[in-house]
PDB file of C-alpha atoms in Angstrom:
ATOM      1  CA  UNK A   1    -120.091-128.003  21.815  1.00 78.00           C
ATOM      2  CA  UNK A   2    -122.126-124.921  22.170  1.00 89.00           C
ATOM      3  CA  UNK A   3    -124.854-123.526  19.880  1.00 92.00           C
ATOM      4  CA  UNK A   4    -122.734-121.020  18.626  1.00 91.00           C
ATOM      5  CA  UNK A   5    -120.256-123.383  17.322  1.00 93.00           C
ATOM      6  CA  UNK A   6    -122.604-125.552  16.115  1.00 93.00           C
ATOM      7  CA  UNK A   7    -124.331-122.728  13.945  1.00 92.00           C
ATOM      8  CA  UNK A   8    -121.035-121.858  12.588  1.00 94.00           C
ATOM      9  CA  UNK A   9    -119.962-125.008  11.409  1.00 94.00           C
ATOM     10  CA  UNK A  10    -123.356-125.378  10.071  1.00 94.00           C
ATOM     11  CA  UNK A  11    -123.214-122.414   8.272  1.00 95.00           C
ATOM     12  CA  UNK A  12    -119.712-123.171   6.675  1.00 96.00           C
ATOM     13  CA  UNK A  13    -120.774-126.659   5.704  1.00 96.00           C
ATOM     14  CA  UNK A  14    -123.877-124.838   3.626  1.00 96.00           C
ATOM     15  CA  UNK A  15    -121.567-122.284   2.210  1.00 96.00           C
ATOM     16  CA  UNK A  16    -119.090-124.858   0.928  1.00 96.00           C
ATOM     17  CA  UNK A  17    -121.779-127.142  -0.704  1.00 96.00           C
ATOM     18  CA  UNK A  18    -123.341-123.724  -2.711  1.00 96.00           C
ATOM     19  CA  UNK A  19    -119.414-122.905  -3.841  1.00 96.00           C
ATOM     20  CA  UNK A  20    -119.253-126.950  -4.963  1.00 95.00           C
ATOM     21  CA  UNK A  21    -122.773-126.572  -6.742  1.00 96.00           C
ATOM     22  CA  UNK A  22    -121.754-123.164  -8.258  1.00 96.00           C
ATOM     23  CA  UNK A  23    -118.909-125.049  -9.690  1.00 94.00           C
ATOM     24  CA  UNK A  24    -120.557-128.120 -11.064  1.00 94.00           C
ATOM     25  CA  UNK A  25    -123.753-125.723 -12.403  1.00 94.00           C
ATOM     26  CA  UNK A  26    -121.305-123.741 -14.651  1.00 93.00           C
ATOM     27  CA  UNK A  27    -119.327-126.998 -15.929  1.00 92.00           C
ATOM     28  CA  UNK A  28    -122.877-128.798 -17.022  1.00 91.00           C
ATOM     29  CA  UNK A  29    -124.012-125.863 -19.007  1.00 92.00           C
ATOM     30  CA  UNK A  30    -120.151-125.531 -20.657  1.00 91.00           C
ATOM     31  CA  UNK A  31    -120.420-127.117 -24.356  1.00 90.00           C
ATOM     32  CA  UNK A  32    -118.464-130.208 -24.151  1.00 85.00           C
ATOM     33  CA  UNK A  33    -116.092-130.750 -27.206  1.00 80.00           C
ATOM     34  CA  UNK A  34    -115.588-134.192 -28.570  1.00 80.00           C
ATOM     35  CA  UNK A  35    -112.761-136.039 -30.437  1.00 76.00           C
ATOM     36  CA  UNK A  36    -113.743-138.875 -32.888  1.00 81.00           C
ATOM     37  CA  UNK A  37    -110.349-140.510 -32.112  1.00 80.00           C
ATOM     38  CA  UNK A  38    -109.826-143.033 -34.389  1.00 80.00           C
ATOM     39  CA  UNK A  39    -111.493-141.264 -37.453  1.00 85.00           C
ATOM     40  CA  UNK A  40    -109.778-138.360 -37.589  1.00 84.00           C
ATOM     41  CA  UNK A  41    -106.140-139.890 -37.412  1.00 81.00           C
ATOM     42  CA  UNK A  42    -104.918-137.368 -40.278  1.00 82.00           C
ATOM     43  CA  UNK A  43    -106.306-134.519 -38.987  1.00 83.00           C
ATOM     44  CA  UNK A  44    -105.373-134.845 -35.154  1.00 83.00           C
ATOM     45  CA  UNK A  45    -103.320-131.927 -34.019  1.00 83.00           C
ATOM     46  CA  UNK A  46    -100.782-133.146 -30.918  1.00 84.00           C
ATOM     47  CA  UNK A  47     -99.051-130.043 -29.181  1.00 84.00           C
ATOM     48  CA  UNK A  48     -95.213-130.120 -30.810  1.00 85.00           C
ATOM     49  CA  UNK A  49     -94.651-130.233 -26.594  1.00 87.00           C
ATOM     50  CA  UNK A  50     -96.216-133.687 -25.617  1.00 88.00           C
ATOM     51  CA  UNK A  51     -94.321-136.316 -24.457  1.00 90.00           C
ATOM     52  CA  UNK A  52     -94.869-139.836 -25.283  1.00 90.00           C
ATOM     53  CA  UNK A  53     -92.109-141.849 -26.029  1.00 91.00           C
ATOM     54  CA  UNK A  54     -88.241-141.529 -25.719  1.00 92.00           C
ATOM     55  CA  UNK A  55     -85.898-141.998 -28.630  1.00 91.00           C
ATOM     56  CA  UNK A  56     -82.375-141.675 -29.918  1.00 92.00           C
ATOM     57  CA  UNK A  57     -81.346-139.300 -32.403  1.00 90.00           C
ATOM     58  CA  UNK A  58     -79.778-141.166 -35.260  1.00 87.00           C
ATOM     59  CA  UNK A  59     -77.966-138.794 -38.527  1.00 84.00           C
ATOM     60  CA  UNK A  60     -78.333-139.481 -42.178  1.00 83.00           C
ATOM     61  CA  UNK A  61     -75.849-142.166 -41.634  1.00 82.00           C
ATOM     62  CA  UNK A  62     -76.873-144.338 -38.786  1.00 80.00           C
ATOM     63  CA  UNK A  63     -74.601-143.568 -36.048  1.00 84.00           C
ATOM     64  CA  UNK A  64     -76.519-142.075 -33.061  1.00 86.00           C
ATOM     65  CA  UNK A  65     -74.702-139.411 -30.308  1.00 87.00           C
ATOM     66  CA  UNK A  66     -74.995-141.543 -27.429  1.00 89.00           C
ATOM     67  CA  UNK A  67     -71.634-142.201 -26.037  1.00 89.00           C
ATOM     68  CA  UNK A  68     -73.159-144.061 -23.022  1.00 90.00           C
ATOM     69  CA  UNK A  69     -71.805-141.842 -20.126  1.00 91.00           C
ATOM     70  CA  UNK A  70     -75.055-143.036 -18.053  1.00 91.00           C
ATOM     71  CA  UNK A  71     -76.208-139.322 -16.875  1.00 94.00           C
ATOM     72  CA  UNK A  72     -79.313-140.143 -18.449  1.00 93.00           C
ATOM     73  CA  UNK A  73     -79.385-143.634 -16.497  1.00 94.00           C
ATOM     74  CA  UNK A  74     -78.425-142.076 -13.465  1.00 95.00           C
ATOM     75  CA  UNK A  75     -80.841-138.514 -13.429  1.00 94.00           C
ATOM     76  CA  UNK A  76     -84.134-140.974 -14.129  1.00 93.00           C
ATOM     77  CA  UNK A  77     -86.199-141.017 -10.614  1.00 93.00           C
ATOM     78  CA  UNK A  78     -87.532-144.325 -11.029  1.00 91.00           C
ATOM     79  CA  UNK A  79     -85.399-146.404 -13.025  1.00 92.00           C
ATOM     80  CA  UNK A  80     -87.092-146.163 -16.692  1.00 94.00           C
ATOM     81  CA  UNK A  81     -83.361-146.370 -18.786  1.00 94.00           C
ATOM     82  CA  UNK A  82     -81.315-149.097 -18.297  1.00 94.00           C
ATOM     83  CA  UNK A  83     -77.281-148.723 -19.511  1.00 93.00           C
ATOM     84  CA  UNK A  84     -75.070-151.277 -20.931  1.00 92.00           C
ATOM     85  CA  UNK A  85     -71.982-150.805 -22.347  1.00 91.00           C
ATOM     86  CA  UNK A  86     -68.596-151.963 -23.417  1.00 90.00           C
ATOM     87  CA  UNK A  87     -64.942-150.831 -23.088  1.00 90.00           C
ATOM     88  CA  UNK A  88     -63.632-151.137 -26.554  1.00 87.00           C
ATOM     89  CA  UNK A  89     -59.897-150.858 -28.035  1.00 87.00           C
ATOM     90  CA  UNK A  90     -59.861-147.567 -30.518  1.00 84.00           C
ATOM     91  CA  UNK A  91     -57.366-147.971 -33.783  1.00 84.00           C
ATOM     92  CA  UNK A  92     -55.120-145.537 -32.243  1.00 86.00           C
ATOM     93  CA  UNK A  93     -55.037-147.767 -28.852  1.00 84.00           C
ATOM     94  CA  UNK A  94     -56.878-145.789 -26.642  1.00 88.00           C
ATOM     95  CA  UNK A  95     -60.210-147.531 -25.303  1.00 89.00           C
ATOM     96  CA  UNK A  96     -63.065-146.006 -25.635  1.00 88.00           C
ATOM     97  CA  UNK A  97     -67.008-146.504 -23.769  1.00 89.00           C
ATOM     98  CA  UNK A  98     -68.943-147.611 -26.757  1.00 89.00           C
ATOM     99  CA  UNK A  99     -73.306-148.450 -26.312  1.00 89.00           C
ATOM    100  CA  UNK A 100     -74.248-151.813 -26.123  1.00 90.00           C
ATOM    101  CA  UNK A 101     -77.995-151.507 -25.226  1.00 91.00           C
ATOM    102  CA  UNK A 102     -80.200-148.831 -24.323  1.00 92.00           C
ATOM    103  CA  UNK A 103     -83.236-150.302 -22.766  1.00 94.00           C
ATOM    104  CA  UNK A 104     -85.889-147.920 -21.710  1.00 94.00           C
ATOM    105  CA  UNK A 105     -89.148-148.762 -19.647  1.00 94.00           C
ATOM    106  CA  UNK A 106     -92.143-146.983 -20.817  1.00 92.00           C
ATOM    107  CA  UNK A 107     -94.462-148.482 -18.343  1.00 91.00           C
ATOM    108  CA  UNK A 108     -92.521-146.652 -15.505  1.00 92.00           C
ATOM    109  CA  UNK A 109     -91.246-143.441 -17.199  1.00 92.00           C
ATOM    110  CA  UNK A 110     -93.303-140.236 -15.331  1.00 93.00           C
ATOM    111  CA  UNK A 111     -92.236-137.977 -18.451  1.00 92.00           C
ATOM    112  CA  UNK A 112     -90.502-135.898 -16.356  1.00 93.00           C
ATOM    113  CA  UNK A 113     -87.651-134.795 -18.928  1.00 92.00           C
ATOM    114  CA  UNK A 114     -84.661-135.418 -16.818  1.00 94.00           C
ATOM    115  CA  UNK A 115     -82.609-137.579 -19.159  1.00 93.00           C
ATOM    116  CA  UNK A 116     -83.277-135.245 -22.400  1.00 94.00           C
ATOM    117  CA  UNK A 117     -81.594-132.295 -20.237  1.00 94.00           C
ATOM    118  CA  UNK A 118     -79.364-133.672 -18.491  1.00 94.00           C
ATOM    119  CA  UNK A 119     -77.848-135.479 -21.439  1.00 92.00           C
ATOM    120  CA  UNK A 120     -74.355-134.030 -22.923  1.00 91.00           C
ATOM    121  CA  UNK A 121     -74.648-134.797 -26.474  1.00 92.00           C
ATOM    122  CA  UNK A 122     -78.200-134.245 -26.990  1.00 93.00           C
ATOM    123  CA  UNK A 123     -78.063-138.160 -28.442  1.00 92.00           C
ATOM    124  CA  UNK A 124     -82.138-138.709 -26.749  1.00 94.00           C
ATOM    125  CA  UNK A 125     -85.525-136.471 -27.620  1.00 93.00           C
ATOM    126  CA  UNK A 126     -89.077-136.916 -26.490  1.00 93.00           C
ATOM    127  CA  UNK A 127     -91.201-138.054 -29.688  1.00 91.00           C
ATOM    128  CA  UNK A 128     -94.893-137.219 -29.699  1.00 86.00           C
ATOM    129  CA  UNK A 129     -96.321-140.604 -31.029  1.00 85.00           C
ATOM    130  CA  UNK A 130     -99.157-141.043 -28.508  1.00 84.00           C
ATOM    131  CA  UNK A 131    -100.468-144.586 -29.404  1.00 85.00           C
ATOM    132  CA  UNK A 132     -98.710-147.453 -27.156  1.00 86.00           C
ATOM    133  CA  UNK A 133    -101.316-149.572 -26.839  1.00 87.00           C
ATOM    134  CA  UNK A 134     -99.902-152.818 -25.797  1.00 91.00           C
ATOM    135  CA  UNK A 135    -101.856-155.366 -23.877  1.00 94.00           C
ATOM    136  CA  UNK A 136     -98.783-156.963 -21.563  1.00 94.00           C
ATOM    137  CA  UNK A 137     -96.290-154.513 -19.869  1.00 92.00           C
ATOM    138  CA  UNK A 138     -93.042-156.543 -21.134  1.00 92.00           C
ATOM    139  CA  UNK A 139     -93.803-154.946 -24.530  1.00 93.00           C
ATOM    140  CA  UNK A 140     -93.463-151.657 -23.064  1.00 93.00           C
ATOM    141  CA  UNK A 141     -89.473-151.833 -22.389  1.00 94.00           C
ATOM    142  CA  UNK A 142     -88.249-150.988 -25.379  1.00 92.00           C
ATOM    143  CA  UNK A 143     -84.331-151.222 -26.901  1.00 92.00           C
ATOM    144  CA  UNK A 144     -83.767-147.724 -28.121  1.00 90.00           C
ATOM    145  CA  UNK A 145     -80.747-148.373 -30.058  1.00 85.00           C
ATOM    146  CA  UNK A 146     -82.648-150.769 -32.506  1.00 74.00           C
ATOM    147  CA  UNK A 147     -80.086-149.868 -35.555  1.00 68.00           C
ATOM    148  CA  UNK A 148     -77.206-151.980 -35.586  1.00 62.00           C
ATOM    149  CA  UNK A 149     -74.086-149.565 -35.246  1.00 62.00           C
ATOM    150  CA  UNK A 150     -71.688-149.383 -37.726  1.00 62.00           C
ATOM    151  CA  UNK A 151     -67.747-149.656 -37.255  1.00 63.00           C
ATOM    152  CA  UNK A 152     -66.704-145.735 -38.024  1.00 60.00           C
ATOM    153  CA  UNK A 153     -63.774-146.464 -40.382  1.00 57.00           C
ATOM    154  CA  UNK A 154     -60.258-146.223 -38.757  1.00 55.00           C
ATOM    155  CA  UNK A 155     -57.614-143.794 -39.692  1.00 56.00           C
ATOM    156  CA  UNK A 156     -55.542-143.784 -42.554  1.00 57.00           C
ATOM    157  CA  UNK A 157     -51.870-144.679 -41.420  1.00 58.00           C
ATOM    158  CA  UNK A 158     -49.052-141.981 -41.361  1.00 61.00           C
ATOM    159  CA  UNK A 159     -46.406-142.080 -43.343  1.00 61.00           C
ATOM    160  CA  UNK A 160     -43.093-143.404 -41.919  1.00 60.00           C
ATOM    161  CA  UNK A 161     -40.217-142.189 -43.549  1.00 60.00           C
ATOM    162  CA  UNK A 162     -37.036-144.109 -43.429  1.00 61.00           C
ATOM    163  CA  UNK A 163     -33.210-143.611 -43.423  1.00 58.00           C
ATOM    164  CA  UNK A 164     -32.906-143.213 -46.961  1.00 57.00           C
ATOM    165  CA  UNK A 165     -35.481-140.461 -47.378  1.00 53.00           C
ATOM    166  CA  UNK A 166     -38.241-142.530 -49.032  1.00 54.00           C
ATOM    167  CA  UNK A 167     -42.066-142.485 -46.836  1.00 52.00           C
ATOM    168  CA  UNK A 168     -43.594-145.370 -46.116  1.00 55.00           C
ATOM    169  CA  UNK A 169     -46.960-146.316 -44.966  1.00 54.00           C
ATOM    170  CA  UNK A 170     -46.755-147.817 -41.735  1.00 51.00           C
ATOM    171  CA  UNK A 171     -49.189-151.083 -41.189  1.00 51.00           C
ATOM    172  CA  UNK A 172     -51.093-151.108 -38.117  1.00 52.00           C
ATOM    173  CA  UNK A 173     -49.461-154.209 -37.047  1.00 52.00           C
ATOM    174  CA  UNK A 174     -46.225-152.504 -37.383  1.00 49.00           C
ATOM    175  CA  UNK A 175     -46.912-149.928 -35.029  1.00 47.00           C
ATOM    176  CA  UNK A 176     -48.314-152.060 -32.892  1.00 48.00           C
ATOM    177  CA  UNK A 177     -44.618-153.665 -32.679  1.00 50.00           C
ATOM    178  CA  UNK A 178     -42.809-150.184 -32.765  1.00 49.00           C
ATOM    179  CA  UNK A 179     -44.686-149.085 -29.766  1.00 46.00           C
TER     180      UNK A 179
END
């Protein structure tokens, strides 16, 4: 190493602890701003933005969107939602995917927003409800469809109208037999 280069590198090594210094001077004479957290619960402003928890988005009369296609499931990077559903038989006969559970991992989720944008029905939205304080990590996996679903009513039967010109309503278990 000559003399030159080890001027140099002296003289870089100086210049990059003044430009660190610089940047620490201005920060200490900044006035700091303080939140008195637990106090001021009622008048803490959270950005509409911030992401804290996943939920499902449930109308005025219980039934949520999710229809359990697993885009959601399958667009997470690290495995935070966990799928399981059922095939069930629809009044009409055809079967249908229907949500059995829709676990989701809070521990693990990196907020990234894949699921909410990726997902067809818009049945899942960020909520900004910052406190999940827990003390063990199995109380962070969470069962997102907490409200028990309720059977949607089946369709009224059609009219079946016979040889001498008079309708009748079919019973299910008639068409059942007809079919």
């Amino acid at each position: 190493m000559s003399i030159k280069e080890y001027f140099s590198s002296l003289f870089k090594g100086i210049s990059s602890l003044l430009k660190g210094l610089q940047v620490t001077g201005k920060e200490l004479v900044t006035p700091k701003l303080t939140y008195q957290y637990p106090e001021n619960r009622d008048t803490l402003e959270i950005p509409e933005r911030f992401r804290a928890t996943l939920k499902l988005k449930y109308d005025s009369e219980g039934y949520h969107k999710c229809i359990a296609c697993g885009l959601c499931q399958m667009n997470c990077p690290n495995g935070t939602i966990t799928i399981e559903s059922k095939m069930v038989e629809m009044p009409d006969g055809k079967k249908k995917k229907k949500l059995e559970k829709y676990m989701y991992d809070l521990g693990s989720c990196t907020f990234c927003m894949l699921c909410v944008t990726s997902c067809a029905t818009k049945a899942i939205e960020f909520d900004n409800d910052f406190e999940q304080a827990v003390f063990t990590r199995e109380k962070l996996v969470k069962q997102l469809n907490y409200l028990p679903e309720k059977e949607k009513p089946a369709p009224a039967p059609k009219p079946v109208v016979k040889a001498e010109g008079t309708a009748q309503t079919a019973a299910p278990e008639d068409k059942k037999q007809e079919n």
